[in-house]
Coordinates of C-alpha atoms and ligand atoms in Angstrom, one line a residue:
A1 CA -17.8 14.7 -2.7
T2 CA -19.8 16.6 -5.2
T3 CA -19.3 19.7 -3.2
R4 CA -15.5 19.6 -3.4
P5 CA -13.9 22.5 -5.3
A6 CA -13.2 21.6 -9.0
L7 CA -9.5 22.3 -8.8
E8 CA -8.8 20.4 -5.6
K9 CA -5.4 18.8 -5.6
P10 CA -5.7 15.0 -6.6
Y11 CA -4.9 12.6 -3.8
Y12 CA -1.5 11.1 -4.6
V13 CA -0.2 8.0 -3.2
T14 CA 3.0 6.2 -4.0
T15 CA 4.8 2.9 -3.5
P16 CA 8.5 2.5 -3.4
I17 CA 10.1 1.8 -6.7
F18 CA 11.5 -1.6 -6.5
Y19 CA 15.0 -2.7 -7.5
V20 CA 15.0 -4.9 -10.5
N21 CA 17.8 -7.2 -9.3
A22 CA 15.3 -10.0 -8.8
A23 CA 11.7 -11.0 -9.3
P24 CA 9.0 -9.5 -7.0
H25 CA 7.8 -11.3 -3.9
V26 CA 4.8 -10.8 -1.6
G27 CA 6.5 -8.1 0.3
H28 CA 6.4 -5.9 -2.8
M29 CA 2.8 -6.9 -3.4
Y30 CA 2.0 -5.8 0.1
S31 CA 3.3 -2.2 -0.5
M32 CA 1.4 -2.1 -3.8
V33 CA -1.8 -3.3 -2.3
L34 CA -1.7 -1.0 0.7
A35 CA -1.1 2.0 -1.8
D36 CA -3.9 0.7 -4.0
V37 CA -6.4 0.4 -1.2
L38 CA -5.7 4.0 -0.2
K39 CA -6.2 5.2 -3.7
R40 CA -9.4 3.2 -4.3
W41 CA -10.8 4.5 -1.0
Q42 CA -10.3 8.0 -2.1
T43 CA -11.9 7.2 -5.4
L44 CA -14.8 5.7 -3.6
T45 CA -15.4 8.9 -1.6
G46 CA -15.4 10.9 -4.9
R47 CA -11.9 12.3 -5.0
T48 CA -9.6 12.1 -7.9
A49 CA -6.6 10.0 -6.9
L50 CA -3.3 9.1 -8.5
L51 CA -1.1 6.1 -7.7
C52 CA 2.4 5.7 -8.9
T53 CA 4.5 2.5 -8.7
G54 CA 7.4 1.3 -10.7
T55 CA 11.0 0.1 -10.7
D56 CA 14.4 1.5 -9.5
E57 CA 16.8 0.4 -12.3
H58 CA 20.2 2.1 -11.7
G59 CA 23.0 1.5 -9.3
I60 CA 25.7 -0.9 -8.5
K61 CA 23.3 -3.6 -7.3
V62 CA 21.4 -3.8 -10.6
Q63 CA 24.7 -3.3 -12.6
R64 CA 26.2 -6.3 -10.9
A65 CA 23.0 -8.4 -11.2
A66 CA 23.0 -7.8 -14.9
A67 CA 26.7 -8.6 -15.3
L68 CA 26.2 -11.8 -13.4
E69 CA 23.6 -12.9 -16.0
E70 CA 25.7 -11.5 -18.8
V71 CA 22.8 -9.4 -20.1
P72 CA 23.2 -5.8 -21.1
P73 CA 21.8 -3.6 -18.1
K74 CA 19.0 -2.0 -20.1
Q75 CA 17.7 -5.3 -21.3
F76 CA 18.1 -6.8 -17.8
C77 CA 15.9 -3.9 -16.5
D78 CA 13.3 -4.3 -19.2
D79 CA 12.9 -8.0 -18.4
N80 CA 12.6 -7.5 -14.7
A81 CA 10.5 -4.3 -14.8
A82 CA 8.0 -6.3 -16.8
K83 CA 7.7 -8.8 -13.9
F84 CA 6.8 -6.0 -11.5
E85 CA 4.4 -4.4 -13.9
H86 CA 2.8 -7.8 -14.5
L87 CA 2.4 -8.2 -10.7
A88 CA 0.7 -4.8 -10.6
E89 CA -1.8 -6.0 -13.1
K90 CA -2.4 -9.4 -11.6
A91 CA -2.8 -7.8 -8.1
L92 CA -5.4 -5.3 -9.5
I93 CA -3.3 -2.3 -8.7
D94 CA -5.1 0.7 -10.2
H95 CA -1.9 2.6 -11.0
D96 CA -1.9 5.7 -13.1
R97 CA 1.8 5.2 -14.0
F98 CA 4.4 2.5 -13.9
I99 CA 7.5 4.6 -13.6
R100 CA 11.0 3.4 -14.5
T101 CA 14.1 5.3 -13.5
T102 CA 15.3 4.7 -17.0
D103 CA 12.3 6.7 -18.4
E104 CA 13.4 9.9 -20.3
D105 CA 11.3 12.3 -18.3
H106 CA 12.6 10.9 -15.1
I107 CA 16.2 11.3 -16.2
A108 CA 15.5 14.9 -17.2
A109 CA 13.9 15.6 -13.8
V110 CA 16.9 14.1 -11.9
E111 CA 19.4 16.2 -13.9
Y112 CA 17.3 19.3 -13.3
F113 CA 17.1 18.6 -9.6
W114 CA 20.9 18.3 -9.5
F115 CA 21.3 21.5 -11.4
L116 CA 19.1 23.4 -8.8
L117 CA 20.9 21.9 -5.9
R118 CA 24.2 23.0 -7.4
E119 CA 22.8 26.4 -8.1
K120 CA 22.0 26.7 -4.4
G121 CA 25.6 25.9 -3.5
L122 CA 24.6 22.7 -1.8
I123 CA 26.9 20.3 -3.8
Y124 CA 30.6 20.2 -3.2
E125 CA 33.3 17.8 -4.4
S126 CA 35.6 16.0 -2.0
K127 CA 37.3 12.8 -1.2
H128 CA 35.1 10.1 0.3
A129 CA 36.1 7.0 2.3
G130 CA 33.7 4.8 4.1
W131 CA 31.9 1.5 4.2
Y132 CA 29.5 1.0 1.4
C133 CA 26.8 -1.7 1.2
V134 CA 25.9 -2.6 -2.3
S135 CA 22.8 -4.6 -1.2
D136 CA 21.4 -1.6 0.7
E137 CA 23.0 0.9 -1.7
C138 CA 24.2 3.1 1.0
F139 CA 27.3 4.1 3.2
Y140 CA 27.2 3.1 6.9
P141 CA 29.1 5.0 9.6
E142 CA 31.9 3.1 11.4
A143 CA 29.7 2.6 14.5
M144 CA 27.2 0.6 12.4
I145 CA 29.6 -2.0 11.2
E146 CA 30.3 -5.4 12.8
K147 CA 32.1 -8.7 11.9
K148 CA 29.8 -11.5 10.8
Q149 CA 30.5 -15.1 9.9
D150 CA 28.9 -16.9 7.0
P151 CA 27.2 -19.9 8.5
F152 CA 27.9 -21.9 5.4
T153 CA 31.4 -21.1 4.3
G154 CA 32.7 -19.9 7.7
Q155 CA 34.1 -16.8 6.0
V156 CA 34.2 -13.7 8.1
F157 CA 33.1 -10.5 6.7
L158 CA 32.1 -6.9 7.7
A159 CA 28.4 -6.1 7.7
S160 CA 25.9 -3.4 8.6
T161 CA 24.5 -3.9 12.1
E162 CA 21.1 -2.7 10.7
T163 CA 20.6 -5.1 7.9
G164 CA 23.3 -7.7 8.3
N165 CA 24.4 -7.1 4.7
K166 CA 28.0 -7.1 3.6
V167 CA 29.9 -3.7 3.3
E168 CA 33.0 -2.9 1.3
W169 CA 35.6 -0.2 1.9
I170 CA 35.5 2.5 -0.7
E171 CA 37.8 5.5 -1.2
E172 CA 37.2 7.9 -4.1
R173 CA 36.5 11.5 -5.1
N174 CA 32.8 12.3 -5.5
Y175 CA 30.1 14.9 -5.0
H176 CA 28.5 15.6 -1.7
F177 CA 25.2 17.1 -0.8
R178 CA 25.5 19.5 2.1
M179 CA 22.8 17.8 4.1
T180 CA 24.1 19.0 7.4
A181 CA 23.0 22.5 6.4
L182 CA 19.4 21.2 6.6
K183 CA 19.6 19.8 10.1
D184 CA 17.7 22.5 11.9
K185 CA 15.0 22.7 9.3
L186 CA 14.6 18.9 9.5
L187 CA 14.4 18.8 13.3
D188 CA 12.0 21.8 13.2
F189 CA 9.8 20.0 10.8
Y190 CA 9.7 16.8 12.8
A191 CA 8.8 18.8 15.9
K192 CA 6.0 20.5 14.2
N193 CA 4.7 17.4 12.5
P194 CA 4.8 14.6 15.1
D195 CA 2.4 12.4 13.2
W196 CA 4.1 12.8 9.8
I197 CA 5.3 9.1 10.0
V198 CA 2.8 6.3 10.7
P199 CA 3.3 4.5 13.0
V200 CA 4.3 7.4 15.1
S201 CA 6.8 5.2 17.1
R202 CA 9.2 5.4 14.1
M203 CA 9.6 9.1 14.4
N204 CA 12.0 8.6 17.3
E205 CA 14.5 6.6 15.1
V206 CA 14.4 9.4 12.5
V207 CA 14.9 12.2 15.0
D208 CA 17.7 10.2 16.6
W209 CA 19.5 9.7 13.3
V210 CA 19.3 13.4 12.4
Q211 CA 20.5 14.5 15.8
N212 CA 23.3 12.0 16.2
H213 CA 24.4 10.7 12.8
L214 CA 23.6 13.3 10.1
V215 CA 26.6 13.9 7.7
D216 CA 26.8 15.3 4.3
L217 CA 25.6 12.7 1.8
S218 CA 27.8 11.3 -0.9
I219 CA 25.6 11.7 -4.0
S220 CA 27.8 10.4 -6.9
R221 CA 30.2 7.6 -7.8
P222 CA 33.0 7.6 -10.4
V223 CA 31.9 6.2 -13.7
D224 CA 34.6 3.4 -13.6
R225 CA 32.8 2.0 -10.5
L226 CA 29.2 2.8 -11.4
S227 CA 28.5 3.2 -15.0
W228 CA 24.8 2.2 -15.0
G229 CA 23.2 5.4 -13.9
I230 CA 22.5 9.0 -14.8
R231 CA 25.6 11.1 -15.4
V232 CA 26.3 14.1 -13.3
P233 CA 25.3 17.1 -15.4
G234 CA 28.5 18.8 -16.5
D235 CA 30.8 16.0 -15.2
H236 CA 30.5 12.8 -17.1
T237 CA 33.1 11.1 -15.0
Q238 CA 30.6 10.7 -12.2
T239 CA 27.3 9.0 -11.9
I240 CA 24.4 10.2 -9.7
Y241 CA 23.8 8.2 -6.4
V242 CA 20.9 5.7 -7.0
W243 CA 18.9 6.9 -4.0
V244 CA 18.9 10.5 -5.1
D245 CA 17.9 9.3 -8.6
A246 CA 15.2 7.0 -7.0
L247 CA 13.5 9.4 -4.7
I248 CA 12.9 12.0 -7.3
N249 CA 10.6 9.6 -9.1
Y250 CA 7.9 10.8 -6.9
L251 CA 8.3 14.3 -8.4
T252 CA 8.7 13.1 -11.9
M253 CA 5.3 11.5 -11.7
A254 CA 3.9 14.9 -10.6
G255 CA 5.3 16.5 -13.7
F256 CA 8.6 18.1 -12.2
P257 CA 10.4 20.2 -13.3
N258 CA 7.3 21.6 -15.0
W259 CA 5.5 21.2 -11.7
T260 CA 6.0 24.1 -9.4
P261 CA 4.4 25.1 -6.1
G262 CA 1.0 26.5 -7.0
K263 CA 0.4 23.8 -9.6
E264 CA -0.8 21.2 -7.0
Q265 CA -4.1 20.4 -8.9
D266 CA -2.1 19.4 -11.9
G267 CA 0.4 16.9 -10.9
G268 CA -0.7 16.0 -7.4
W269 CA 2.6 17.0 -5.6
P270 CA 3.0 17.0 -2.6
A271 CA 2.1 13.4 -2.3
D272 CA -0.5 12.6 0.3
V273 CA 1.1 9.3 1.4
H274 CA 4.4 7.5 0.5
V275 CA 3.8 3.9 1.3
I276 CA 7.2 2.3 2.2
G277 CA 8.6 -0.6 4.1
K278 CA 10.4 0.2 7.4
D279 CA 13.7 -0.8 5.9
I280 CA 13.8 2.4 3.8
L281 CA 12.6 4.8 6.5
R282 CA 15.8 6.8 6.7
F283 CA 15.9 7.4 3.0
H284 CA 12.3 8.8 2.9
C285 CA 12.2 10.5 6.2
V286 CA 15.7 12.1 6.3
Y287 CA 17.3 12.2 2.9
W288 CA 14.1 12.9 0.9
P289 CA 12.8 15.8 3.1
A290 CA 16.4 17.2 3.2
L291 CA 16.6 17.3 -0.6
L292 CA 13.1 18.8 -0.9
L293 CA 13.8 21.4 1.8
A294 CA 17.0 22.3 0.0
L295 CA 15.0 23.4 -3.0
D296 CA 12.1 24.8 -1.0
L297 CA 9.7 22.2 -2.4
P298 CA 6.8 21.0 -0.3
L299 CA 7.3 17.8 1.6
P300 CA 5.1 14.8 1.3
Q301 CA 2.1 14.9 3.7
R302 CA 2.6 11.6 5.3
V303 CA 4.8 8.4 5.1
L304 CA 3.2 5.1 5.9
S305 CA 6.1 2.8 7.0
H306 CA 4.9 -0.7 7.2
A307 CA 6.4 -3.6 8.8
H308 CA 7.7 -6.7 7.0
W309 CA 6.4 -10.1 5.9
T310 CA 8.6 -12.8 7.3
M311 CA 9.0 -16.5 6.7
D312 CA 9.7 -18.4 9.8
R313 CA 10.3 -15.1 11.4
R314 CA 13.0 -14.0 9.1
K315 CA 12.4 -11.1 6.7
M316 CA 11.4 -12.2 3.4
S317 CA 14.0 -10.9 1.1
K318 CA 15.4 -11.3 -2.4
S319 CA 19.0 -11.8 -1.0
L320 CA 17.9 -14.5 1.5
G321 CA 15.8 -16.1 -1.2
N322 CA 13.1 -17.1 1.4
V323 CA 10.4 -15.5 -0.6
V324 CA 6.8 -16.3 -1.7
N325 CA 6.1 -15.7 -5.4
P326 CA 3.0 -13.5 -5.4
L327 CA 1.9 -14.7 -8.8
F328 CA 1.7 -18.3 -7.5
A329 CA -0.2 -17.2 -4.4
I330 CA -2.7 -15.2 -6.6
D331 CA -3.3 -18.2 -8.8
R332 CA -3.7 -20.4 -5.9
W333 CA -6.0 -18.4 -3.7
G334 CA -7.4 -15.8 -6.0
V335 CA -6.4 -12.2 -6.1
D336 CA -9.1 -10.9 -3.7
A337 CA -8.5 -13.5 -1.0
M338 CA -4.7 -12.7 -1.3
R339 CA -5.4 -8.9 -1.0
F340 CA -7.7 -9.6 1.9
Y341 CA -5.1 -11.6 3.8
M342 CA -2.4 -9.1 3.2
I343 CA -4.4 -6.1 4.6
Y344 CA -6.2 -8.1 7.3
N345 CA -3.1 -9.9 8.7
G346 CA -0.3 -7.7 7.4
G347 CA 1.6 -5.6 10.0
I348 CA 2.2 -1.9 10.2
V349 CA 4.0 -1.9 13.4
E350 CA 4.8 -5.6 14.0
D351 CA 6.1 -8.0 11.3
S352 CA 3.7 -10.8 10.2
D353 CA 4.8 -14.3 9.4
Y354 CA 3.5 -15.4 6.1
N355 CA 1.5 -18.6 6.6
N356 CA -0.8 -20.5 4.4
D357 CA -2.7 -22.0 7.2
T358 CA -3.5 -18.5 8.6
L359 CA -4.5 -17.4 5.0
L360 CA -6.7 -20.4 4.5
G361 CA -8.2 -20.1 8.0
G362 CA -9.2 -16.4 7.5
Y363 CA -10.6 -17.4 4.1
K364 CA -12.8 -20.1 5.5
K365 CA -13.9 -18.2 8.5
L366 CA -14.4 -14.6 7.2
L367 CA -14.9 -15.0 3.6
Q368 CA -16.5 -18.3 2.9
G369 CA -18.2 -18.8 6.2
G370 CA -18.8 -15.2 6.9
L371 CA -19.6 -13.0 3.9
G372 CA -20.2 -15.8 1.5
N373 CA -22.4 -17.7 3.9
L374 CA -24.4 -14.6 4.9
T375 CA -25.0 -13.9 1.2
N376 CA -26.2 -17.4 0.6
R377 CA -28.4 -17.7 3.7
I378 CA -30.3 -14.5 2.8
I379 CA -30.4 -14.5 -1.0
R380 CA -30.7 -18.1 -2.0
S381 CA -33.7 -19.1 0.2
K382 CA -36.9 -19.8 -1.6
K383 CA -38.9 -19.2 1.7
W384 CA -38.9 -15.4 1.2
S385 CA -38.2 -12.6 -1.1
V386 CA -35.5 -10.1 -0.1
K387 CA -37.0 -7.6 -2.6
E388 CA -40.3 -7.7 -0.8
A389 CA -38.6 -7.2 2.6
I390 CA -36.8 -4.1 1.3
T391 CA -40.1 -2.8 -0.2
F392 CA -41.8 -3.6 3.2
V393 CA -39.3 -1.5 5.2
R394 CA -39.3 1.3 2.6
G395 CA -43.0 1.4 2.9
R396 CA -43.0 1.8 6.6
G397 CA -40.4 4.6 6.7
S398 CA -39.8 4.2 10.4
L399 CA -36.8 2.0 10.7
Q400 CA -35.4 3.5 13.9
D401 CA -38.7 3.3 15.7
D402 CA -39.6 -0.1 14.5
V403 CA -36.4 -1.7 15.8
K404 CA -36.2 0.4 18.9
G405 CA -37.4 -2.4 21.2
D406 CA -35.0 -5.0 19.7
K407 CA -31.5 -4.9 20.9
I408 CA -29.9 -7.0 18.3
M409 CA -31.6 -5.1 15.5
S410 CA -31.1 -1.6 16.8
N411 CA -27.5 -2.4 17.5
Q412 CA -27.0 -3.5 13.9
V413 CA -28.6 -0.2 12.7
A414 CA -26.3 1.7 14.9
L415 CA -23.2 -0.3 13.7
L416 CA -24.2 0.2 10.1
Q417 CA -24.8 3.9 10.6
S418 CA -21.3 4.5 12.0
L419 CA -19.4 2.1 9.8
G420 CA -18.7 4.4 6.9
P421 CA -17.5 7.3 9.0
K422 CA -15.4 5.2 11.3
A423 CA -13.8 3.3 8.5
N424 CA -13.2 6.6 6.9
E425 CA -11.4 7.8 10.0
E426 CA -9.2 4.8 10.0
M427 CA -8.4 5.2 6.3
A428 CA -7.3 8.8 7.1
V429 CA -4.7 7.6 9.6
P430 CA -4.0 5.5 7.3
N431 CA -4.8 2.2 9.0
P432 CA -6.5 0.1 6.3
S433 CA -6.2 -3.1 8.4
A434 CA -8.3 -1.5 11.2
A435 CA -10.9 -0.3 8.7
L436 CA -11.1 -3.8 7.2
H437 CA -11.4 -5.4 10.6
R438 CA -14.3 -3.1 11.5
I439 CA -16.1 -3.9 8.2
M440 CA -15.8 -7.5 8.8
E441 CA -16.9 -7.3 12.4
V442 CA -20.2 -5.6 11.3
M443 CA -20.7 -8.4 8.7
T444 CA -20.1 -11.0 11.4
K445 CA -22.7 -9.3 13.5
A446 CA -25.2 -9.6 10.8
N447 CA -24.6 -13.3 10.5
F448 CA -25.3 -13.5 14.3
L449 CA -28.5 -11.5 13.9
V450 CA -29.8 -14.0 11.3
S451 CA -28.9 -16.9 13.5
E452 CA -30.7 -15.3 16.4
K453 CA -33.8 -14.2 14.5
K454 CA -34.2 -17.4 12.5
P455 CA -36.0 -16.0 9.5
W456 CA -36.7 -19.5 8.3
E457 CA -38.9 -19.9 11.3
L458 CA -40.4 -16.5 11.1
A459 CA -41.4 -17.2 7.6
N460 CA -43.6 -20.0 8.7
E461 CA -46.1 -17.6 10.3
P462 CA -47.4 -15.3 7.6
S463 CA -50.5 -14.3 9.6
N464 CA -48.7 -13.2 12.7
P465 CA -47.9 -9.4 12.2
D466 CA -45.1 -9.4 14.8
K467 CA -43.4 -12.3 13.0
V468 CA -43.9 -10.7 9.6
M469 CA -42.3 -7.5 11.0
A470 CA -39.4 -9.4 12.5
L471 CA -38.9 -11.4 9.3
N472 CA -38.8 -8.4 7.1
Y473 CA -36.6 -6.5 9.3
S474 CA -34.0 -9.1 9.8
L475 CA -33.9 -9.7 6.1
Y476 CA -33.6 -6.1 5.4
L477 CA -30.8 -5.6 8.0
A478 CA -28.9 -8.5 6.6
M479 CA -29.3 -7.1 3.0
E480 CA -28.3 -3.6 4.3
T481 CA -25.3 -5.1 5.8
L482 CA -24.3 -6.9 2.7
R483 CA -24.8 -3.8 0.6
I484 CA -22.9 -1.4 2.8
V485 CA -20.2 -3.9 3.5
G486 CA -20.0 -4.7 -0.2
I487 CA -19.6 -1.0 -1.1
L488 CA -16.9 -0.5 1.5
L489 CA -15.0 -3.7 0.6
Q490 CA -14.5 -2.4 -3.0
P491 CA -11.1 -0.9 -2.4
F492 CA -9.9 -4.1 -0.6
M493 CA -11.3 -6.8 -2.8
P494 CA -12.3 -5.0 -6.1
S495 CA -13.5 -8.0 -8.0
K496 CA -15.3 -9.9 -5.2
A497 CA -17.0 -6.8 -4.0
A498 CA -18.2 -6.1 -7.5
E499 CA -19.5 -9.6 -7.7
L500 CA -21.2 -9.3 -4.4
L501 CA -22.8 -6.1 -5.4
D502 CA -24.0 -7.7 -8.6
I503 CA -25.6 -10.5 -6.6
L504 CA -27.3 -8.0 -4.4
G505 CA -28.5 -6.1 -7.5
V506 CA -26.9 -2.8 -6.4
S507 CA -26.7 -0.5 -9.5
E508 CA -23.4 0.7 -10.6
D509 CA -24.1 4.3 -9.8
K510 CA -25.1 3.4 -6.2
R511 CA -21.7 2.0 -5.2
T512 CA -20.1 5.1 -3.8
F513 CA -19.2 6.0 -0.3
Q514 CA -22.2 8.3 0.0
H515 CA -24.5 5.2 -0.6
A516 CA -22.8 3.3 2.2
Q517 CA -25.5 4.5 4.6
V518 CA -28.6 2.9 6.0
G519 CA -31.5 3.6 3.7
A520 CA -29.5 5.3 1.0
D521 CA -30.7 2.7 -1.6
F522 CA -34.0 0.8 -1.6
D523 CA -33.8 -0.2 -5.3
F524 CA -31.6 -3.1 -4.9
G525 CA -32.4 -6.8 -4.0
A526 CA -32.8 -8.5 -7.4
P527 CA -29.5 -10.1 -8.6
F528 CA -28.0 -9.0 -11.9
L529 CA -27.4 -12.3 -13.6
E530 CA -25.1 -12.8 -16.6
E531 CA -27.2 -13.6 -19.6
G532 CA -28.2 -17.2 -19.8
K533 CA -27.5 -17.9 -16.2
S534 CA -30.3 -18.7 -13.7
A535 CA -28.1 -18.5 -10.6
W536 CA -24.9 -16.8 -9.6
E537 CA -21.6 -18.5 -8.8
T538 CA -20.7 -19.1 -5.2
L539 CA -18.9 -16.0 -4.1
F540 CA -16.2 -17.8 -2.2
P541 CA -15.8 -21.4 -3.4
P542 CA -14.0 -23.9 -1.3
V543 CA -10.3 -23.9 -1.9
L544 CA -8.2 -27.0 -1.6
A545 CA -5.8 -27.1 1.4
L546 CA -2.6 -28.4 -0.1
N547 CA -0.8 -28.8 3.1
Ligands
ME8_1 O1 14.5 -0.5 -1.4 N1 7.8 -7.3 3.7 O2 13.8 -1.4 -3.4 P1 13.5 -2.9 -2.9 C1 7.2 -6.2 3.4 N2 14.6 0.6 -4.7 N3 7.6 -5.4 2.4 C2 8.7 -5.6 1.8 C3 9.4 -6.7 2.1 C4 9.0 -7.6 3.2 N4 9.6 -8.8 3.5 N5 10.5 -6.8 1.2 C5 10.4 -5.7 0.5 C6 14.4 -0.4 -2.6 N6 9.4 -5.1 0.8 C7 14.5 0.9 -3.3 C8 13.3 1.8 -3.0 S1 12.0 4.2 -3.4 C9 12.3 5.7 -3.9 C10 13.4 3.2 -3.7 C11 8.9 -3.8 0.1 O3 13.2 -3.6 -4.2 C12 8.9 -2.6 1.1 O4 8.0 -1.7 0.6 O5 14.6 -3.4 -2.0 C13 10.2 -2.2 1.0 O6 10.5 -0.9 1.5 C14 10.5 -2.3 -0.5 O7 9.8 -3.5 -0.9 C15 12.0 -2.5 -0.8 O8 12.1 -2.7 -2.2

């Protein structure tokens, strides 16, 4: 990392900005944690990285939610944005900005973006009639509308076939973005960048939409319908469509309109990854690139479109109310265990059902019984000194040769040597879940190694040189595993990984990706203890099962 050019563009990752019509749930936390893990991984490798999260505050949905509570919209937004910001803090999201679409610089960026679109002749005024869904904040074509019946009231209503949310018929004059003019450019871009969307399977949906459903986009609403939004520059009878407003947040963070191509190292645009849920794929993979292409701005490098958390197999959503409060979950399980669960079990391709038993099972097996147990077994024993084992191995300087004849040990060395590079490849996809699974597998193997080698028996024969060798090497490999795994877990479980590295006595400046290699550090092994303490706290204490 030290060899990177000084002016390299910072890595820039984003989350969606969330509607403030209701409080956050674990689905929102999932996007935040995914983005955070990506950012922290880059930081670990020595790259400057930026993360932006925030709230989407304009639009009919928020306007109505505020009216329902009889609170002025700005105050309603302040109250709810604070909840998302609080979640970001509690979830240890290392964000560089919490952006709000009511921020002044964002409003200026949106107005300027509009101005440029108009300059290019890509905005025109016309009558618009169609089915609008307030919940999804978008129009749906006739072919995507169906009749539905409310199971409680029996009332029949028209809804989107895609989301099941209610639509209403709207006829009005408004401004349109000539998106159809970008059709060929979009299709050409997709063809040239088949891995732009992760998972790749989602690309088909996007291409299909552009090929078969692309129409010009209605990008404003009359003020008497939508007053809570940014006014159209030069026409204050119209308000800018909330999705156009919202998407531009990614550029605001990068300094637009002061940001221009060539200033990549300043603001970070183009984003390296937009983390989104699959529910907003079309907005990010059709509308957003169309808007950027319209202004000849570079497109984001990649879109990570993750699957959903469900409750009893139904999408967790604010409108259904079947949500888990992430703050309660963090209080109950601890933030690191919660982050671990979300990444380890959360889906990118397939939805995951949120389940406390699964969470608790993983905690017990992998964290308490796996990582915590390995730490205890090796570090707490009075039968040996891990520091001495490390010094012993360092003195011999022939790790590869010494373990050559031992399958379990040489396997562990090989696994440790490839762990960093392989996890790095998976993070580049990005597939944090795969990286985390791999890290945990290597940890599990070390527990197996300890069970097989039985250092507690080897320690009984200090005069047998073979046993002494085996004792020192098994302790060393267990310690190396903990050290390397501890370093690589930092992006996933920032506070527990730091605790683990403290217990191992790994100094602060030796916790980088470059140190996650066999033999990169021989100076660790004596725990850093808080003043006045003679032993460290258990890394993963038992948690009560409340079920
Ligand atoms: O769509 N599982 O905001 P939103 C996983 N303001 N992730 C989930 C989820 C679930 N059950 N439910 C929500 C908006 N999410 C717009 C975005 S961006 C320029 C504007 C996450 O509050 C997921 O990331 O409805 C999803 O895409 C996002 O929250 C939708 O949040």
